[in-house]
Short mmCIF file of C-alpha atoms in Angstrom, two decimals:
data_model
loop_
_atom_site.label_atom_id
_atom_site.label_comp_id
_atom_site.label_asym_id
_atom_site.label_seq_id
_atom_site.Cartn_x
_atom_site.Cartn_y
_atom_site.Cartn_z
CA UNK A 13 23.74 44.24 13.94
CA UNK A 14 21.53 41.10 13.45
CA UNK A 15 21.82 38.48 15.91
CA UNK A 16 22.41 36.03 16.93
CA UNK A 17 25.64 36.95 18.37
CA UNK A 18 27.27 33.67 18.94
CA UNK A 19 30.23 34.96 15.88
CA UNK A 20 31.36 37.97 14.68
CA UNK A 21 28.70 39.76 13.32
CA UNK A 22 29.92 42.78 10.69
CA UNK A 23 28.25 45.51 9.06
CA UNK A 24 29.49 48.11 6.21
CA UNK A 25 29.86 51.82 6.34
CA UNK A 26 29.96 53.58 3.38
CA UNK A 27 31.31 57.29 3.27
CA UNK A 28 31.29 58.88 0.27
CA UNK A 29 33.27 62.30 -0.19
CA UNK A 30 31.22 64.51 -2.57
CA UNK A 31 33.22 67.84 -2.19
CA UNK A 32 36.19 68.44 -4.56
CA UNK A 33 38.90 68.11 -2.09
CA UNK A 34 40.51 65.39 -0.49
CA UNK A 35 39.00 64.45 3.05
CA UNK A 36 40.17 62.79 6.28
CA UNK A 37 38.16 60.54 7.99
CA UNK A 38 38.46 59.01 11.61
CA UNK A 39 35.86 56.32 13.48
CA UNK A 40 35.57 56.52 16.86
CA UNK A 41 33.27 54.09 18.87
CA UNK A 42 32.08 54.22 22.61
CA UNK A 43 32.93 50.58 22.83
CA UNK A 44 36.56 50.37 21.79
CA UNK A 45 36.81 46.39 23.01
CA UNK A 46 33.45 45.51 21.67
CA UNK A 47 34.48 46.05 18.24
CA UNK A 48 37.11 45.82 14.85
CA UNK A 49 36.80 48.93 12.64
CA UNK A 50 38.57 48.29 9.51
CA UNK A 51 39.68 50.97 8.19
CA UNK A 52 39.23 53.27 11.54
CA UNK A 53 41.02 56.16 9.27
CA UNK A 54 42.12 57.24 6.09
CA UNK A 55 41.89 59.63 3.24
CA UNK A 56 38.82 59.62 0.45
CA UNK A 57 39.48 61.45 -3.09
CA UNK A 58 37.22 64.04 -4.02
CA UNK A 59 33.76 61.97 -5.85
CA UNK A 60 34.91 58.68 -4.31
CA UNK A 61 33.93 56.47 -1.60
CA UNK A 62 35.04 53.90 1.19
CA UNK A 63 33.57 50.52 2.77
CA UNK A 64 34.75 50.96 6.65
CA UNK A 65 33.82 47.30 8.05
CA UNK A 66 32.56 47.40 11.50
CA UNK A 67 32.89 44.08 13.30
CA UNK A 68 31.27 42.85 16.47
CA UNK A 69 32.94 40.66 18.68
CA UNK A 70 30.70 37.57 19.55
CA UNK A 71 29.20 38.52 23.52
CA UNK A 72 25.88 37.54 25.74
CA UNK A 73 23.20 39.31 24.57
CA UNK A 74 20.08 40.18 26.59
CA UNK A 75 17.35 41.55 25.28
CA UNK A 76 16.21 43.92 28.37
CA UNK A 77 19.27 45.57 28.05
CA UNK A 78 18.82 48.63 25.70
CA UNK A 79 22.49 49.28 23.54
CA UNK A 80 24.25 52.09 24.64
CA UNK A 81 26.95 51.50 21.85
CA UNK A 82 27.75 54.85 19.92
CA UNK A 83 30.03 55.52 16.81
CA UNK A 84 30.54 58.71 15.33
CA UNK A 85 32.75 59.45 11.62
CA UNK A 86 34.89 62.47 12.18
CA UNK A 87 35.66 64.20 9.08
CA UNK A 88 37.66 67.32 7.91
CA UNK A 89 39.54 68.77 4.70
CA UNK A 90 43.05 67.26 4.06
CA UNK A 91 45.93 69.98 4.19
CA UNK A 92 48.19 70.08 1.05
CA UNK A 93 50.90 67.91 0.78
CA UNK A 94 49.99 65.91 4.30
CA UNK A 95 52.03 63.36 5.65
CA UNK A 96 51.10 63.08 8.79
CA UNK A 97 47.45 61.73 10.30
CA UNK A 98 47.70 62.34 13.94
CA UNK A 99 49.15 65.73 13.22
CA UNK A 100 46.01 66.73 11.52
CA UNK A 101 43.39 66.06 14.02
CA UNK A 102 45.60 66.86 16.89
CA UNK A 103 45.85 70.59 14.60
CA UNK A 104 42.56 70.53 13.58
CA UNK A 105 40.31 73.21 14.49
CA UNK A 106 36.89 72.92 16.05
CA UNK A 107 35.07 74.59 13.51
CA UNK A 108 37.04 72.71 10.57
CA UNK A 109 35.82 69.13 12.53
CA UNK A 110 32.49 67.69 10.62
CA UNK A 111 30.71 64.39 12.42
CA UNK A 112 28.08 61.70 12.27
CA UNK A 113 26.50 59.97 15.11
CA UNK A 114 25.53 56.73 14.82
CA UNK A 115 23.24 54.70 17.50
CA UNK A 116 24.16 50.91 17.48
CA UNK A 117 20.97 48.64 16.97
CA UNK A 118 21.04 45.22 18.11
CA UNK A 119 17.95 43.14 16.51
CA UNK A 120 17.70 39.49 17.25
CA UNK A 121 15.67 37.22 14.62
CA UNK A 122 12.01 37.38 15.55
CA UNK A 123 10.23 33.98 16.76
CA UNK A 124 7.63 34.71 14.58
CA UNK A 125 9.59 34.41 11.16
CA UNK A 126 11.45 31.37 12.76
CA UNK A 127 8.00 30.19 12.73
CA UNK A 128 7.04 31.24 9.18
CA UNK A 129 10.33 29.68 8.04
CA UNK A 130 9.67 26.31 8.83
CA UNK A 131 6.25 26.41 8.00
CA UNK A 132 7.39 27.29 4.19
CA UNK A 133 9.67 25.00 3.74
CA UNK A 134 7.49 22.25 5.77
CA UNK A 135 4.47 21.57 2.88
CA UNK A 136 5.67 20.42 0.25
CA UNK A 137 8.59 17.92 1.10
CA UNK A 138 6.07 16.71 4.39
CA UNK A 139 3.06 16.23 2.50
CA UNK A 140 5.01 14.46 -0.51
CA UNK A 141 6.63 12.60 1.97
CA UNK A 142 3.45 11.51 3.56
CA UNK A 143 1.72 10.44 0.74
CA UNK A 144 4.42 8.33 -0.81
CA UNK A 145 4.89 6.36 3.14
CA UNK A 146 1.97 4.23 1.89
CA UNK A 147 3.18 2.26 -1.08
CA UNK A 148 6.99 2.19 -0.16
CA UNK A 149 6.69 -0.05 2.88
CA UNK A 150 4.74 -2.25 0.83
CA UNK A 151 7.29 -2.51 -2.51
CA UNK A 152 10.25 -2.89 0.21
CA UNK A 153 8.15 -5.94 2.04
CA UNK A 154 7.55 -7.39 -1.34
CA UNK A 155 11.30 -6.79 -2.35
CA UNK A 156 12.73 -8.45 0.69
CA UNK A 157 10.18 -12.05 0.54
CA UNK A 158 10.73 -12.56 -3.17
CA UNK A 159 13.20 -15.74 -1.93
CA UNK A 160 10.21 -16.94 0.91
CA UNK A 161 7.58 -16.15 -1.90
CA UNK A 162 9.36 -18.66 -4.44
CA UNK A 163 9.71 -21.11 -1.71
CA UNK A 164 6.19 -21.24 -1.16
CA UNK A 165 5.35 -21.43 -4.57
CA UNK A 166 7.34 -23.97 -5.19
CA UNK A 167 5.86 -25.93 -1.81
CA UNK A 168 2.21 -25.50 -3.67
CA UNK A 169 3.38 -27.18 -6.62
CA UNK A 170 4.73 -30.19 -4.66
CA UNK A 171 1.68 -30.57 -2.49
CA UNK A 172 -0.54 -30.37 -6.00
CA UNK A 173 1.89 -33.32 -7.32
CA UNK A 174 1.83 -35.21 -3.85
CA UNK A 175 -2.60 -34.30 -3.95
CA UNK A 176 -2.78 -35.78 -7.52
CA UNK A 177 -0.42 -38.75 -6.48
CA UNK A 178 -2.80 -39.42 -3.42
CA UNK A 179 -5.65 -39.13 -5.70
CA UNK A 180 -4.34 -41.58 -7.93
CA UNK A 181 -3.85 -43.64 -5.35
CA UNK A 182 -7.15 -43.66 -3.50
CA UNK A 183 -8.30 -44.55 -6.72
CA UNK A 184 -6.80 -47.31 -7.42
CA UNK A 185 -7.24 -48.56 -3.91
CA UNK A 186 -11.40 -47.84 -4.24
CA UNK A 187 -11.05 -49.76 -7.67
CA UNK A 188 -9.50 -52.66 -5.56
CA UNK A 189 -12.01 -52.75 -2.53
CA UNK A 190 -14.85 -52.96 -5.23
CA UNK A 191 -12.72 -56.06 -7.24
CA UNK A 192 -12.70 -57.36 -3.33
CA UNK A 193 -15.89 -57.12 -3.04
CA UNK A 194 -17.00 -58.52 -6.13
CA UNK A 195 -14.67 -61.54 -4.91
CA UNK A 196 -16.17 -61.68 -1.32
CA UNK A 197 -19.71 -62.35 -2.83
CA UNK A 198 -18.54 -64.38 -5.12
CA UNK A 199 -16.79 -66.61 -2.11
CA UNK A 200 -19.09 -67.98 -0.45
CA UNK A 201 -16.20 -68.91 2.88
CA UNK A 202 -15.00 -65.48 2.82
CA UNK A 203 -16.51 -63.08 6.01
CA UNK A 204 -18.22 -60.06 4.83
CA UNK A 205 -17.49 -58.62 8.03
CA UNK A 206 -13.71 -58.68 7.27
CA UNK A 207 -13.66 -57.36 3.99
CA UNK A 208 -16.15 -54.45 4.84
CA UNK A 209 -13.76 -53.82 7.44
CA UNK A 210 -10.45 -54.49 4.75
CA UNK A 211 -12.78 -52.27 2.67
CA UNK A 212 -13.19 -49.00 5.04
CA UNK A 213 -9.52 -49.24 6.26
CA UNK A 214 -7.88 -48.87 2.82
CA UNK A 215 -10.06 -46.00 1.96
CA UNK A 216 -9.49 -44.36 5.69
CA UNK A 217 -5.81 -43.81 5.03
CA UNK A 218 -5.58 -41.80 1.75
CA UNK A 219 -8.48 -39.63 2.36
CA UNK A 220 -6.56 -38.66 5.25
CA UNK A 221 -3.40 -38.21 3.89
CA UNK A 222 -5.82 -35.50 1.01
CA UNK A 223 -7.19 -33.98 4.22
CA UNK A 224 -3.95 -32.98 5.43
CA UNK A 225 -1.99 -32.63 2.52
CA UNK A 226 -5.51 -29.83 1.70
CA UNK A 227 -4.41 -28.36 5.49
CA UNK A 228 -0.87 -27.45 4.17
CA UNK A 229 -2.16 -25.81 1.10
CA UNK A 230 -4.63 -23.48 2.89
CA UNK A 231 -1.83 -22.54 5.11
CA UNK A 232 1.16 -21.94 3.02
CA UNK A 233 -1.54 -20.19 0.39
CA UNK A 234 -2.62 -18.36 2.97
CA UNK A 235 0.58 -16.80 3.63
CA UNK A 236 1.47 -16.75 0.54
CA UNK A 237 -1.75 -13.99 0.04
CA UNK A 238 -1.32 -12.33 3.53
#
């Protein structure tokens, strides 16, 4: 009987009557309440066989305890014309009585092929699994910031537009401190000291306004990359 013995654990006889007369069987076990024998009697036809199904009733098992269970198949010829079983055995004869012994054998699954077992099936689904972790967080990351990556992109463009706008601008205003300029020399009353410092204020604020508007790139491109 292989364990564990947590359920019903069954295992098949099989007699098989190879005389030419009909034959009466009987199972008797040492442990009555331990087990289910199904059939526990009957009749076999000459050349045929039975399955007797021996059950075991679910129990503690230890393992320093050696099985003391017994069953042994009692057997004789069939009278003519029988009708009744207990009659027979109870008129049976000694010497007409045949029997087999059998020793009970409890076996409990070895550690060792619990081991093997795992190992087997462990290979190839754990080193699959292990080499296709890599890419998949990646492809999920990238999955989930396809909204934030658009935003961003989108930002880029707008800070481009708002660079070339400031560009366009600081032109214009360096094109307008040089006409000043030209105008200052060419007016004699005007300070130079004024429009030098007219001159360095209008250029001051755009190239500040590229400087930071080049800050916000960097950052949301770096993101963008990272």
């Amino acid at each position: 009987f292989p364990g564990p013995f947590t359920d019903v654990v069954t295992t098949n006889l099989k007699l098989r009557n190879p005389s030419d007369r009909k034959v009466c069987f009987k199972v008797k076990t040492t442990a009555p309440r331990r087990y289910c024998v199904r059939p526990n009697s009957g009749i076999i036809d000459p050349g045929s066989s039975v399955i007797v199904s021996v059950m075991l009733q679910p129990f503690d098992y230890d393992p320093n305890e050696k099985s003391k269970h017994k069953f042994m198949v009692q057997t004789t010829y069939a009278p003519p014309n029988i009708t009744d079983m207990e009659a027979v055995w109870k008129e049976a004869k000694p010497d007409e009585l045949m029997d087999s012994k059998l020793r009970c054998v409890f076996e409990m699954p070895n550690e060792n092929d619990k081991l093997n077992d795992i190992d087997a099936s462990k290979p190839a689904p754990v080193l699959n699994t292990s080499k296709q972790d890599g890419p998949m967080p990646k492809s999920h990351s990238v999955s989930l910031n396809d909204t934030e990556t658009r935003k961003l992109m989108e930002e880029c463009k707008r800070l481009q537009a708002e660079i070339m706008k400031l560009t366009d601008e600081n032109r214009h205003l360096r094109d307008e401190g040089l006409r000043l300029r030209k105008v200052a020399h060419s007016d004699k009353s005007g300070s130079p000291t004024t429009l030098a410092i007219r001159d360095n204020g209008s250029n001051s604020l755009p190239s500040l306004l590229v400087v930071i508007a080049a800050i916000f790139i960097g950052f949301f491109l770096g993101k963008f990359i990272l």
